[in-house]
PDB file of N, CA and C and ligand atoms in Angstrom:
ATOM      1  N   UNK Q   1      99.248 113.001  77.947  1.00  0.00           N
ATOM      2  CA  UNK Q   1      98.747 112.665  79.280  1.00  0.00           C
ATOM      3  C   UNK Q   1      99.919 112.372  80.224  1.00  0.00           C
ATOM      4  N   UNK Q   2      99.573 112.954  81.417  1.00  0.00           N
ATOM      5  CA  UNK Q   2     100.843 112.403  82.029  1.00  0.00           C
ATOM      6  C   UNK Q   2     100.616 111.043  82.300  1.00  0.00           C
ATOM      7  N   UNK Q   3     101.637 110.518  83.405  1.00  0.00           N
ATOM      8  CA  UNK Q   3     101.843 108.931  84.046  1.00  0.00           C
ATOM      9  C   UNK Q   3     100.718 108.750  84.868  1.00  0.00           C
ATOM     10  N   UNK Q   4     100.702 109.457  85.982  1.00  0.00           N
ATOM     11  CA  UNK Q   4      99.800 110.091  86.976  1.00  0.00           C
ATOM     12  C   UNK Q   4      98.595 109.038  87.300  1.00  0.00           C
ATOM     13  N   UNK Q   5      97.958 109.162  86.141  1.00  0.00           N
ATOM     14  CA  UNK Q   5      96.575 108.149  85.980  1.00  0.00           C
ATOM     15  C   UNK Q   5      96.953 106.872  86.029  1.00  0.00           C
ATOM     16  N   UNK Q   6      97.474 106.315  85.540  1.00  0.00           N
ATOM     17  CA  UNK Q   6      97.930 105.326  85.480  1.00  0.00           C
ATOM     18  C   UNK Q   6      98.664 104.459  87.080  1.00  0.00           C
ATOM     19  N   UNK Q   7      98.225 103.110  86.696  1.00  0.00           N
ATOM     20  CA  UNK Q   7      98.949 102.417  87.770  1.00  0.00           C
ATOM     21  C   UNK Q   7      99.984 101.791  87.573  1.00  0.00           C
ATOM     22  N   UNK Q   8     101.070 102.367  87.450  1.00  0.00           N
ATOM     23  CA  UNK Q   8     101.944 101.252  87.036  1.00  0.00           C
ATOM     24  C   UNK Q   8     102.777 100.866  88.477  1.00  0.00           C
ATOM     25  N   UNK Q   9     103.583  99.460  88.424  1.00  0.00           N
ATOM     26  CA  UNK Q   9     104.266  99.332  89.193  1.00  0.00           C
ATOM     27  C   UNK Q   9     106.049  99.570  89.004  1.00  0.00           C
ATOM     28  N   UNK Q  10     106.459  99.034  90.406  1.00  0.00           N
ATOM     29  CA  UNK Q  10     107.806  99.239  89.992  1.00  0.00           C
ATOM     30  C   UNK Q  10     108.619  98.340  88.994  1.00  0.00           C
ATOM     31  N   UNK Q  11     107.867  97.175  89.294  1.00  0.00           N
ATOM     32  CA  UNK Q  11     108.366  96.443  88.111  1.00  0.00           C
ATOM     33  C   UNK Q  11     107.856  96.757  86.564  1.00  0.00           C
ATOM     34  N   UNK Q  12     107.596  97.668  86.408  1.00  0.00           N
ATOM     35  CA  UNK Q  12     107.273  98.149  84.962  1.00  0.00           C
ATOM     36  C   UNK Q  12     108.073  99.164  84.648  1.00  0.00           C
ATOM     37  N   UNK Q  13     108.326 100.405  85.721  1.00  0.00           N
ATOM     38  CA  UNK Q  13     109.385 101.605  85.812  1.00  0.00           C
ATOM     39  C   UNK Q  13     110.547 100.832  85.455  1.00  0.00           C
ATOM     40  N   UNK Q  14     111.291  99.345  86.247  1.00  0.00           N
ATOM     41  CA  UNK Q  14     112.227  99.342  85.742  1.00  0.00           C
ATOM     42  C   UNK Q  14     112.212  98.799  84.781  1.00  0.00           C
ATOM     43  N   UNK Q  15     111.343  97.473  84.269  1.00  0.00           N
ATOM     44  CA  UNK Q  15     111.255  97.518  82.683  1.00  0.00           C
ATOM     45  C   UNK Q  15     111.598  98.637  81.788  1.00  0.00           C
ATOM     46  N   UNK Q  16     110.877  99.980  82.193  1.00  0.00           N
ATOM     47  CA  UNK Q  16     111.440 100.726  80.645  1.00  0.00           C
ATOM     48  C   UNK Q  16     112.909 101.525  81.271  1.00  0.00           C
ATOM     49  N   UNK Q  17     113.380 100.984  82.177  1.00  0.00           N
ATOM     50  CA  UNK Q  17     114.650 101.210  81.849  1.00  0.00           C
ATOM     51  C   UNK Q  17     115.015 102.620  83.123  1.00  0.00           C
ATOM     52  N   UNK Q  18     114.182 102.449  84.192  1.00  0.00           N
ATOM     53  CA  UNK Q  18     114.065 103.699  84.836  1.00  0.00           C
ATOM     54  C   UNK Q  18     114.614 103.140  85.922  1.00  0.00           C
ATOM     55  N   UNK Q  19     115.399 104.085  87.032  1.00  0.00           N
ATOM     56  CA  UNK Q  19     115.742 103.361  88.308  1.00  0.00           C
ATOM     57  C   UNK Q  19     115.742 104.184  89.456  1.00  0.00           C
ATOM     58  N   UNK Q  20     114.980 105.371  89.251  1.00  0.00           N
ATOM     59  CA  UNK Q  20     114.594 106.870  90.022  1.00  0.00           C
ATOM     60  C   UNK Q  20     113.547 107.007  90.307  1.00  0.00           C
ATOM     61  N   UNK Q  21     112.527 107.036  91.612  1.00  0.00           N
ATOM     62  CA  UNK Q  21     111.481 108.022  91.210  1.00  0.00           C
ATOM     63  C   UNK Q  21     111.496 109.480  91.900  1.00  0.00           C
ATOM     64  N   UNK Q  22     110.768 110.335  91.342  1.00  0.00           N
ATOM     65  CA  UNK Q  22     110.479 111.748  91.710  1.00  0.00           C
ATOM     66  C   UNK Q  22     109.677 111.602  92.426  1.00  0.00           C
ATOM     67  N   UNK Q  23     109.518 112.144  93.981  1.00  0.00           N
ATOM     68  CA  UNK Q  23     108.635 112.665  94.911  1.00  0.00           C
ATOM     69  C   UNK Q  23     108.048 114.099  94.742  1.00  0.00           C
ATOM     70  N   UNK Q  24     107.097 114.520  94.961  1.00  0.00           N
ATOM     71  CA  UNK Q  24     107.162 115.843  94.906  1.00  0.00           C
ATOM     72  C   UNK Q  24     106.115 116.281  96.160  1.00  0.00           C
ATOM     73  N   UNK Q  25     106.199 117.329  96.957  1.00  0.00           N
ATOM     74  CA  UNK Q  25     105.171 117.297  98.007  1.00  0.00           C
ATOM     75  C   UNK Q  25     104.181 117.571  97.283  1.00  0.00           C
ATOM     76  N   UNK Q  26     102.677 117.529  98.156  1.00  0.00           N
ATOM     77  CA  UNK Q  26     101.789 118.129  97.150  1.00  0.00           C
ATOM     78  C   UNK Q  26     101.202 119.395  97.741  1.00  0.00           C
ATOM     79  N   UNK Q  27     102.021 120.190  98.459  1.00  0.00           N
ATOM     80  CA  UNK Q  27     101.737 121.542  98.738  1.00  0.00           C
ATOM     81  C   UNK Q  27     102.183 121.915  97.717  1.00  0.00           C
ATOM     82  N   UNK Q  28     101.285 122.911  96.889  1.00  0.00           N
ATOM     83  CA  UNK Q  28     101.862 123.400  95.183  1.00  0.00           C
ATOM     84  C   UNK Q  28     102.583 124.452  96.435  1.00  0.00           C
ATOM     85  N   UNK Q  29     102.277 125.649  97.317  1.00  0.00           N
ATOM     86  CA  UNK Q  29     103.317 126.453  97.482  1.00  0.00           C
ATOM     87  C   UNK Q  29     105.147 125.763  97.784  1.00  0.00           C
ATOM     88  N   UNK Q  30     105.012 124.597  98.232  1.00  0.00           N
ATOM     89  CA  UNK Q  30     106.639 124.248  98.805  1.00  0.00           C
ATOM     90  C   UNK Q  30     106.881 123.269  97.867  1.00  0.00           C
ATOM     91  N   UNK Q  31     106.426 122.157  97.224  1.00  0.00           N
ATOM     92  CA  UNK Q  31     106.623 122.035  96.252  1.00  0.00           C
ATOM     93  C   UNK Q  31     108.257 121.306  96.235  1.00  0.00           C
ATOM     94  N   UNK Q  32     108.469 120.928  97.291  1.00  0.00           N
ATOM     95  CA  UNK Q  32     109.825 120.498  97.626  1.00  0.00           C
ATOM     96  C   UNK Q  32     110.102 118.944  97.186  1.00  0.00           C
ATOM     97  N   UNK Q  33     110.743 118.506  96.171  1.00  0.00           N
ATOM     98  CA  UNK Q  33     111.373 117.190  95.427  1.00  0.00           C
ATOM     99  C   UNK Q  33     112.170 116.592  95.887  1.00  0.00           C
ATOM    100  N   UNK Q  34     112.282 115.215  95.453  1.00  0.00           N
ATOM    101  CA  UNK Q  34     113.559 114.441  96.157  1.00  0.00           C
ATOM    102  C   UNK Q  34     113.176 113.357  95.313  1.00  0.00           C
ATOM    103  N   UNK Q  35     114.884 113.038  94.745  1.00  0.00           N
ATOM    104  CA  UNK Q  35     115.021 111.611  93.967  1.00  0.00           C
ATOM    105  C   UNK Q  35     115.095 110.782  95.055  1.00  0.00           C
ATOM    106  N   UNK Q  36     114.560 109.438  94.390  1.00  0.00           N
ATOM    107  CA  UNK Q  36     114.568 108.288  95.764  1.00  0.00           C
ATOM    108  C   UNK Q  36     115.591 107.290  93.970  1.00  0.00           C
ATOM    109  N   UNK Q  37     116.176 106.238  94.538  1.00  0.00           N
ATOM    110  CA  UNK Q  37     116.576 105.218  93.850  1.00  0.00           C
ATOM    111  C   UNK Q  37     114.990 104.061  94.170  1.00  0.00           C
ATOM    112  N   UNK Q  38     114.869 103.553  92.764  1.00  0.00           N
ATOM    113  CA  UNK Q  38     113.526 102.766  92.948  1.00  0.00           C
ATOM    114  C   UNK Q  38     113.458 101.612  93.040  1.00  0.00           C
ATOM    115  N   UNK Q  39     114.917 100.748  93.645  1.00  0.00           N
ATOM    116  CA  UNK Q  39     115.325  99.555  93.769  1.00  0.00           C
ATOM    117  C   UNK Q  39     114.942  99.512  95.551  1.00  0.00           C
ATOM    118  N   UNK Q  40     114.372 100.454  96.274  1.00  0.00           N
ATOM    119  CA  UNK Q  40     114.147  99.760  97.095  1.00  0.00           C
ATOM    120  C   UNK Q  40     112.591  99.726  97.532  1.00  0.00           C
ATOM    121  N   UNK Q  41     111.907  99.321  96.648  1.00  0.00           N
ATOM    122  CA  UNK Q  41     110.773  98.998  96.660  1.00  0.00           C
ATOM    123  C   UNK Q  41     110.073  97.733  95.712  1.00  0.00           C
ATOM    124  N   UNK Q  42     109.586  96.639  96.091  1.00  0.00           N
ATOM    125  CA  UNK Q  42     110.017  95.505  95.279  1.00  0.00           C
ATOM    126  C   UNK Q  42     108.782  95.373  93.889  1.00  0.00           C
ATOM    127  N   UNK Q  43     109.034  94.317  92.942  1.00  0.00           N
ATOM    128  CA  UNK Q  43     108.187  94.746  91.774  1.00  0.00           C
ATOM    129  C   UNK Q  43     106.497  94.859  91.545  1.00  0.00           C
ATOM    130  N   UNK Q  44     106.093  93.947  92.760  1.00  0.00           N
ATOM    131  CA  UNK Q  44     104.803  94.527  92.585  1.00  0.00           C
ATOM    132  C   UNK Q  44     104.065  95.786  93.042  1.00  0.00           C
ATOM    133  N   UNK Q  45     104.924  96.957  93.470  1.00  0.00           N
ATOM    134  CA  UNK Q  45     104.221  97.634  94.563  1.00  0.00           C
ATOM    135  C   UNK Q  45     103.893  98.449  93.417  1.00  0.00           C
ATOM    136  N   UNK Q  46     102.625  99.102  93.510  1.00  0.00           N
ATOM    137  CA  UNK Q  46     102.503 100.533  92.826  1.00  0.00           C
ATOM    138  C   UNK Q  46     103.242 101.777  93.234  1.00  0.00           C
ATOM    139  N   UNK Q  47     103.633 102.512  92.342  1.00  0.00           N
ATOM    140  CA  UNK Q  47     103.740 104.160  92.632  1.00  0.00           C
ATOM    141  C   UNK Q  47     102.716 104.846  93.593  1.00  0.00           C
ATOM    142  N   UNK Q  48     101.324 104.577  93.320  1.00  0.00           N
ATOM    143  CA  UNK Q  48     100.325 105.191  93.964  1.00  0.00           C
ATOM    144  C   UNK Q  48     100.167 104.714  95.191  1.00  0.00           C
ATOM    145  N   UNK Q  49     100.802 103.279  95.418  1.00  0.00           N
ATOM    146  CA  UNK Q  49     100.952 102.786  96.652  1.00  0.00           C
ATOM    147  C   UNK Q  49     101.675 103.182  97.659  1.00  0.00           C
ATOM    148  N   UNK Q  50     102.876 103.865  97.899  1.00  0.00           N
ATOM    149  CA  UNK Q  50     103.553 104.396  98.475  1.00  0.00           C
ATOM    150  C   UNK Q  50     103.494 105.979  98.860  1.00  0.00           C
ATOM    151  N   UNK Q  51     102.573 106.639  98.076  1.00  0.00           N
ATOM    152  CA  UNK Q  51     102.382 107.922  97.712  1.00  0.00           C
ATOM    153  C   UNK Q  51     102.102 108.529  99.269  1.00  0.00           C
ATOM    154  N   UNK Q  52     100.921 108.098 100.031  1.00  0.00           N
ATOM    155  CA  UNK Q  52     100.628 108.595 101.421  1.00  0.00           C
ATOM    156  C   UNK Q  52     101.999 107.879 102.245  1.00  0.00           C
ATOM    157  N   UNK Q  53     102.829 107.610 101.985  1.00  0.00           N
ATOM    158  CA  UNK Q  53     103.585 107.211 103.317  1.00  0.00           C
ATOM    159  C   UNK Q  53     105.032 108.250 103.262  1.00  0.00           C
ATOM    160  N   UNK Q  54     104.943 109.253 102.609  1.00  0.00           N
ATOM    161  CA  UNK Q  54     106.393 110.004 102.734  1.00  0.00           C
ATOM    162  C   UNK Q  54     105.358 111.588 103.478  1.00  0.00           C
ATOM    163  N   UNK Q  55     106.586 112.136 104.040  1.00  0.00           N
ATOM    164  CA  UNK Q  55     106.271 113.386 104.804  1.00  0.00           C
ATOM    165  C   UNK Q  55     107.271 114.286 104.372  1.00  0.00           C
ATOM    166  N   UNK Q  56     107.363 115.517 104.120  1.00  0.00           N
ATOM    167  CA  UNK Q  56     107.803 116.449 103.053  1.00  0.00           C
ATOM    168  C   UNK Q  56     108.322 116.695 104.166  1.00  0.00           C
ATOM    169  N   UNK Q  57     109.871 116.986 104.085  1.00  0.00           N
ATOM    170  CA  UNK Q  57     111.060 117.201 104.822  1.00  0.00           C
ATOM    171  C   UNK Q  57     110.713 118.673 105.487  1.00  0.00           C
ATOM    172  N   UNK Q  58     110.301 119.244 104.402  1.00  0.00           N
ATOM    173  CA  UNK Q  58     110.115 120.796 104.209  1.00  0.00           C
ATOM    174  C   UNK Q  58     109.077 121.798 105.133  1.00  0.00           C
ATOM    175  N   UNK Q  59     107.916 120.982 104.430  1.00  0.00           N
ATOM    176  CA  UNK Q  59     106.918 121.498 105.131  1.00  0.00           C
ATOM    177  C   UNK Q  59     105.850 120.813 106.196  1.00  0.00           C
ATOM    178  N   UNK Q  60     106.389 119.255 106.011  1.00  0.00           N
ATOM    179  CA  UNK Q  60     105.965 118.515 107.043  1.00  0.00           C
ATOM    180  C   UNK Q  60     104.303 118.007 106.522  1.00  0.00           C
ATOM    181  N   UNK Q  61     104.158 118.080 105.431  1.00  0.00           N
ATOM    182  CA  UNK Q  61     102.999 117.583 105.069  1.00  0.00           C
ATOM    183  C   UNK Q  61     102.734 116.126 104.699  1.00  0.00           C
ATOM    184  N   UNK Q  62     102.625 115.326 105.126  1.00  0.00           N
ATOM    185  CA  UNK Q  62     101.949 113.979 104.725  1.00  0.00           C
ATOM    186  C   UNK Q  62     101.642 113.523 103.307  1.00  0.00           C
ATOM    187  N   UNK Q  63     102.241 113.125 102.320  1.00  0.00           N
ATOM    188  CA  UNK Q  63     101.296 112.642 100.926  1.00  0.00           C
ATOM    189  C   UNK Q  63     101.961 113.411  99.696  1.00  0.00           C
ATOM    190  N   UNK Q  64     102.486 112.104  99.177  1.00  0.00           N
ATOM    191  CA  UNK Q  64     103.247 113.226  97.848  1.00  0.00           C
ATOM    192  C   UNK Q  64     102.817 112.822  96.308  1.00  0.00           C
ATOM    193  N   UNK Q  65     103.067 113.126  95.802  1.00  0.00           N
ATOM    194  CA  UNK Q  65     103.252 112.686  94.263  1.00  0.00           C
ATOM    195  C   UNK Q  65     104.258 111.862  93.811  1.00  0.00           C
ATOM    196  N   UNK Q  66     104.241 110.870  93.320  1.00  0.00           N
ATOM    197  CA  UNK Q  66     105.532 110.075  92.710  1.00  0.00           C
ATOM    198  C   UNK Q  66     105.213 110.107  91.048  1.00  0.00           C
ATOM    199  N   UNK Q  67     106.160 110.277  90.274  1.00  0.00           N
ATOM    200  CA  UNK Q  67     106.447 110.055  88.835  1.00  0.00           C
ATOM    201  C   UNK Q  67     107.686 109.181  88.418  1.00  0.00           C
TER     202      UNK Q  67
HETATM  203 ZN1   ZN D 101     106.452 120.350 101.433  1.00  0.00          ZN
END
């Protein structure tokens, strides 16, 4: 299963030792990524929480995926 379903926060990402997250747009055609460092978002926030607030450099779409 992926992560996806799941709510985890940032303070759990860095628990297992993680300090990156992956954006990904969610236009499957552009599909355009970007590492963020995940220290600047503090430990209670969710992943899924932040998800509608980035805009794809690329294609200008609103709403991404984080892993
Ligand atoms: Zn895009």
């Amino acid at each position: 299963m992926t992560t996806r379903a799941q709510k985890i926060t940032f303070g759990q990402l860095r628990a297992q030792g993680l300090h990156h997250i992956e954006v990904y747009c969610r236009d499957y055609k552009c599909s355009h990524s970007v590492k963020l460092p995940a220290d600047r978002w503090p430990d209670h926030v969710r992943l899924s929480d932040i998800e509608n607030q980035f805009v794809c450099t690329v294609c200008g779409k609103r709403g991404a995926e984080v892993r």
